[in-house]
Coordinates of C-alpha atoms in Angstrom, one line a residue:
X1 CA 0.0 0.0 0.0
X2 CA 1.3 3.5 -0.9
X3 CA 1.8 5.2 2.5
X4 CA 1.3 8.6 0.8
X5 CA -2.3 7.6 0.1
X6 CA -2.8 6.7 3.8
X7 CA -1.4 10.1 4.7
X8 CA -3.7 11.8 2.2
X9 CA -6.7 9.9 3.4
X10 CA -6.0 10.9 7.0
X11 CA -5.5 14.5 6.2
X12 CA -8.6 14.5 4.0
X13 CA -10.8 13.2 6.8
X14 CA -9.4 15.4 9.5
X15 CA -8.7 18.5 7.4
X16 CA -5.9 19.2 9.8
X17 CA -2.2 18.4 9.2
X18 CA -1.4 18.4 12.9
X19 CA -4.1 15.9 13.8
X20 CA -3.1 13.7 10.9
X21 CA 0.5 13.7 12.0
X22 CA -0.4 12.7 15.5
X23 CA -2.7 9.9 14.3
X24 CA -0.1 8.5 11.9
X25 CA 2.8 8.9 14.4
X26 CA 4.9 11.0 12.0
X27 CA 5.9 14.7 12.0
X28 CA 3.9 17.4 10.5
X29 CA 6.7 18.2 7.9
X30 CA 6.6 14.6 6.9
X31 CA 2.8 14.8 6.3
X32 CA 3.4 18.0 4.2
X33 CA 6.1 16.2 2.2
X34 CA 3.9 13.2 1.4
X35 CA 1.0 15.5 0.3
X36 CA 3.4 17.6 -1.8
X37 CA 4.8 14.4 -3.5
X38 CA 1.2 13.3 -4.4
X39 CA 0.4 16.7 -5.8
X40 CA 3.6 16.6 -7.9
X41 CA 2.8 13.1 -9.1
X42 CA -0.7 14.0 -10.3
X43 CA 0.3 17.6 -11.3
X44 CA -2.7 19.0 -9.5
X45 CA -3.5 20.5 -6.1
X46 CA -5.3 18.3 -3.7
X47 CA -5.9 20.9 -0.9
X48 CA -6.8 24.6 -0.8
X49 CA -4.9 26.3 1.9
X50 CA -6.3 29.4 3.6
X51 CA -4.1 30.3 6.5
X52 CA -4.4 27.5 9.1
X53 CA -7.5 26.0 7.4
X54 CA -7.5 23.6 4.5
X55 CA -10.2 22.2 2.3
X56 CA -10.2 19.5 -0.4
X57 CA -10.1 20.6 -4.1
X58 CA -12.4 18.9 -6.6
X59 CA -9.4 16.7 -7.5
X60 CA -8.9 16.0 -3.8
X61 CA -12.5 14.9 -3.5
X62 CA -12.1 12.4 -6.3
X63 CA -8.9 11.0 -4.8
X64 CA -10.6 10.6 -1.4
X65 CA -13.4 8.6 -3.0
X66 CA -10.8 6.3 -4.6
X67 CA -8.7 5.9 -1.5
X68 CA -11.8 4.8 0.5
X69 CA -12.5 2.1 -2.1
X70 CA -8.8 1.1 -2.1
X71 CA -8.7 0.7 1.7
X72 CA -11.9 -1.2 1.7
X73 CA -10.4 -3.7 -0.8
X74 CA -7.2 -4.0 1.4
X75 CA -9.4 -4.8 4.4
X76 CA -11.2 -7.6 2.5
X77 CA -7.9 -9.0 1.2
X78 CA -6.6 -9.2 4.8
X79 CA -9.7 -10.9 6.1
X80 CA -10.1 -13.3 3.2
X81 CA -6.5 -14.4 3.2
X82 CA -6.6 -14.9 7.0
X83 CA -9.5 -17.4 6.6
X84 CA -6.9 -19.9 5.1
X85 CA -5.0 -19.9 8.4
X86 CA -6.1 -20.7 11.9
X87 CA -6.4 -17.0 12.9
X88 CA -8.7 -14.4 11.3
X89 CA -7.3 -10.9 11.1
X90 CA -8.2 -7.5 9.8
X91 CA -9.6 -4.1 10.8
X92 CA -13.3 -3.6 11.6
X93 CA -14.4 0.0 11.8
X94 CA -17.6 0.4 13.9
X95 CA -19.7 3.4 14.7
X96 CA -22.0 3.6 17.6
X97 CA -24.3 6.3 19.0
X98 CA -23.6 7.5 22.5
X99 CA -26.1 5.4 24.6
X100 CA -25.1 2.2 22.9
X101 CA -21.4 2.9 23.1
X102 CA -21.5 3.5 26.9
X103 CA -24.1 0.9 28.0
X104 CA -24.7 -1.8 25.4
X105 CA -21.8 -2.6 23.2
X106 CA -18.9 -2.8 25.6
X107 CA -19.5 -6.4 26.7
X108 CA -20.0 -7.5 23.1
X109 CA -16.6 -5.9 22.1
X110 CA -14.9 -7.6 25.0
X111 CA -16.4 -11.0 24.1
X112 CA -15.5 -10.5 20.4
X113 CA -11.9 -9.7 21.2
X114 CA -11.6 -12.8 23.3
X115 CA -12.7 -14.9 20.4
X116 CA -11.0 -12.9 17.6
X117 CA -7.9 -11.5 19.1
X118 CA -6.2 -10.8 15.7
X119 CA -9.1 -8.6 14.5
X120 CA -8.6 -4.9 15.4
X121 CA -11.7 -2.9 16.1
X122 CA -11.9 0.9 15.9
X123 CA -15.0 2.4 17.5
X124 CA -16.3 5.8 16.4
X125 CA -18.8 7.6 18.8
X126 CA -21.4 10.1 17.8
X127 CA -25.1 10.7 17.5
X128 CA -27.2 8.8 15.1
X129 CA -26.9 11.4 12.3
X130 CA -23.1 11.4 12.6
X131 CA -22.9 7.6 12.5
X132 CA -25.1 7.4 9.5
X133 CA -23.0 10.0 7.7
X134 CA -19.8 8.1 8.6
X135 CA -21.3 4.9 7.1
X136 CA -22.4 6.7 3.9
X137 CA -18.8 8.2 3.5
X138 CA -17.3 4.8 4.1
X139 CA -15.4 5.8 7.3
X140 CA -17.0 2.8 9.0
X141 CA -18.4 -0.6 7.8
X142 CA -21.2 -1.0 10.4
X143 CA -23.1 1.2 12.8
X144 CA -25.4 0.7 15.8
X145 CA -27.8 3.6 16.3
X146 CA -30.7 4.7 18.4
X147 CA -32.9 6.1 15.7
X148 CA -34.0 5.2 12.2
X149 CA -34.0 8.0 9.7
X150 CA -34.9 5.6 6.8
X151 CA -32.1 6.7 4.5
X152 CA -32.6 4.7 1.3
X153 CA -28.9 3.9 1.0
X154 CA -28.8 2.2 4.4
X155 CA -30.1 -1.1 5.6
X156 CA -31.7 -1.0 9.1
X157 CA -31.8 -4.2 11.2
X158 CA -33.7 -4.0 14.5
X159 CA -31.3 -5.2 17.2
X160 CA -32.4 -4.7 20.8
X161 CA -35.6 -3.2 22.4
X162 CA -35.3 -0.3 24.7
X163 CA -37.6 1.9 26.8
X164 CA -37.2 5.6 27.4
X165 CA -38.4 6.6 30.8
X166 CA -38.9 10.0 32.5
X167 CA -36.3 10.4 35.3
X168 CA -35.3 13.0 37.8
X169 CA -33.2 13.5 40.9
X170 CA -34.5 11.3 43.8
X171 CA -34.9 14.5 46.0
X172 CA -37.4 16.1 43.5
X173 CA -40.7 16.6 45.3
X174 CA -42.7 15.4 42.2
X175 CA -41.6 11.8 42.9
X176 CA -44.4 11.7 45.5
X177 CA -46.9 11.7 42.7
X178 CA -48.1 8.3 41.5
X179 CA -48.4 9.6 37.9
X180 CA -47.6 12.7 35.9
X181 CA -50.2 13.9 33.5
X182 CA -49.4 14.9 29.9
X183 CA -50.3 18.5 30.8
X184 CA -47.9 18.4 33.7
X185 CA -45.0 17.9 31.3
X186 CA -45.5 21.4 29.9
X187 CA -44.7 23.0 33.3
X188 CA -41.6 20.9 34.0
X189 CA -38.0 21.9 33.0
X190 CA -36.3 19.4 30.7
X191 CA -32.7 18.5 29.7
X192 CA -32.5 16.9 26.2
X193 CA -30.0 15.6 23.8
X194 CA -28.9 17.8 20.8
X195 CA -30.5 17.9 17.4
X196 CA -29.4 14.9 15.3
X197 CA -29.7 12.6 18.4
X198 CA -31.7 9.4 17.8
X199 CA -33.0 9.6 21.3
X200 CA -34.5 13.1 20.8
X201 CA -36.0 12.0 17.5
X202 CA -37.8 9.1 19.2
X203 CA -39.0 11.3 22.1
X204 CA -40.3 13.9 19.8
X205 CA -42.3 11.3 17.7
X206 CA -43.8 9.6 20.8
X207 CA -44.9 12.9 22.3
X208 CA -46.5 14.0 19.0
X209 CA -48.6 10.9 19.1
X210 CA -50.2 12.0 22.4
X211 CA -50.7 15.6 21.4
X212 CA -47.6 17.1 22.9
X213 CA -45.1 19.0 20.8
X214 CA -41.4 19.2 21.8
X215 CA -41.8 23.0 21.6
X216 CA -44.4 22.8 24.3
X217 CA -41.8 21.6 26.8
X218 CA -39.6 24.0 28.8
X219 CA -36.1 22.9 27.6
X220 CA -33.5 24.4 30.0
X221 CA -30.6 23.0 28.1
X222 CA -29.5 20.6 25.3
X223 CA -26.4 18.5 26.1
X224 CA -24.3 16.3 23.9
X225 CA -24.0 13.1 25.9
X226 CA -26.1 10.9 28.2
X227 CA -23.5 11.1 31.0
X228 CA -23.7 14.9 31.0
X229 CA -27.5 14.8 31.2
X230 CA -27.3 12.4 34.2
X231 CA -24.8 14.6 35.9
X232 CA -27.0 17.7 35.3
X233 CA -30.1 15.9 36.7
X234 CA -28.2 14.9 39.9
X235 CA -27.5 18.6 40.5
X236 CA -30.8 20.2 39.5
X237 CA -34.6 19.8 39.6
X238 CA -34.9 19.1 35.9
X239 CA -36.3 16.1 34.1
X240 CA -35.2 14.0 31.1
X241 CA -36.4 11.1 29.1
X242 CA -33.6 8.6 29.1
X243 CA -32.9 5.0 28.1
X244 CA -33.5 2.5 30.9
X245 CA -30.2 1.0 30.0
X246 CA -28.4 4.3 30.6
X247 CA -29.8 4.9 34.1
X248 CA -29.9 1.4 35.6
X249 CA -26.9 2.1 38.0
X250 CA -28.4 5.4 39.2
X251 CA -31.8 3.8 39.8
X252 CA -30.3 1.0 41.8
X253 CA -28.4 3.5 43.9
X254 CA -31.6 5.6 44.4
X255 CA -29.9 8.6 42.9
X256 CA -32.5 9.0 40.1
X257 CA -36.1 8.0 40.1
X258 CA -38.5 7.0 37.3
X259 CA -41.8 8.9 37.0
X260 CA -44.8 7.3 35.2
X261 CA -46.5 9.5 32.7
X262 CA -50.2 9.0 32.0
X263 CA -50.9 7.4 28.6
X264 CA -47.3 7.5 27.5
X265 CA -44.9 4.6 26.9
X266 CA -41.8 5.3 24.8
X267 CA -40.3 2.2 23.3
X268 CA -37.8 1.9 20.5
X269 CA -35.3 -0.5 18.9
X270 CA -31.6 0.0 18.5
X271 CA -30.6 -0.7 14.9
X272 CA -27.6 -2.3 13.2
X273 CA -26.9 -0.3 10.1
X274 CA -24.9 -1.2 7.0
X275 CA -24.8 0.1 3.4
X276 CA -27.6 -1.4 1.4
X277 CA -26.3 -4.1 -1.0
X278 CA -22.8 -4.2 0.6
X279 CA -21.6 -7.6 2.0
X280 CA -18.7 -7.5 4.4
X281 CA -17.5 -10.8 5.9
X282 CA -15.9 -9.1 8.9
X283 CA -19.0 -7.1 9.7
X284 CA -21.2 -10.2 9.3
X285 CA -18.9 -12.0 11.8
X286 CA -19.3 -9.2 14.3
X287 CA -23.1 -9.1 13.9
X288 CA -23.3 -12.8 14.4
X289 CA -21.3 -12.5 17.7
X290 CA -23.5 -9.7 18.8
X291 CA -26.7 -11.6 18.1
X292 CA -25.3 -14.7 19.9
X293 CA -24.4 -12.5 23.0
X294 CA -28.0 -11.2 23.2
X295 CA -29.6 -14.4 22.0
X296 CA -31.2 -12.6 19.1
X297 CA -32.3 -13.8 15.7
X298 CA -31.3 -11.1 13.2

């Protein structure tokens, strides 16, 4: 493999020479030298430089598309060749939305590594929208997400059922009520995930079905991770709809409490996502291990 293409690929994804150098364990001047050599070889600029910022030229966009395909072929070669020996090897690039990364997938990764120690796994974290975009741009081979946007280029496989529950600090006076009415929700202060989050998408849809708009709620703050929401709840009188998987420890420790909401149940599936029509043996192996772990039939 031409190392210069690897350097270009890393710079093109990060759009930052310093970050690329750190990721590749080489110096920044070495990164610049490799890019310059590629530009001289093809007699065309690959990046536009504007001070400290860089952007891909049209030629750079085309080369990035080809390098993604090249690296995908190399991955398949490594995996297919390894099937002729006792050990399977290769690189699997996963993407996972926040809740799944923190509370669902870790035991699966540990089990997979025990069985397939020669396979390296890279895990990208982000919200559902970010993971779908990473899949579409071929930065990952498989994703596990909280929402389903029905992108026509993506295959969605229901993976695991989840419930979103209304939680608050265990010292909140409202926990004395047996049930919260839908109208009560409009007077409560909420913490939510950011736009693009699969969790927020599911909450918004479920509330709409019972006549409550997300804009009817008093949203005090939007935070970018489940852990930051939990920490905020523990230090405020706010409320949040959260995955039961994400708050199990806090519920067991009586730090957070679940409030029942009249006529409202929010259930969803986590989804495994792959590019439609793409078959990847390494991804299939991981999905099989995941389904075996949770005793699922996918």
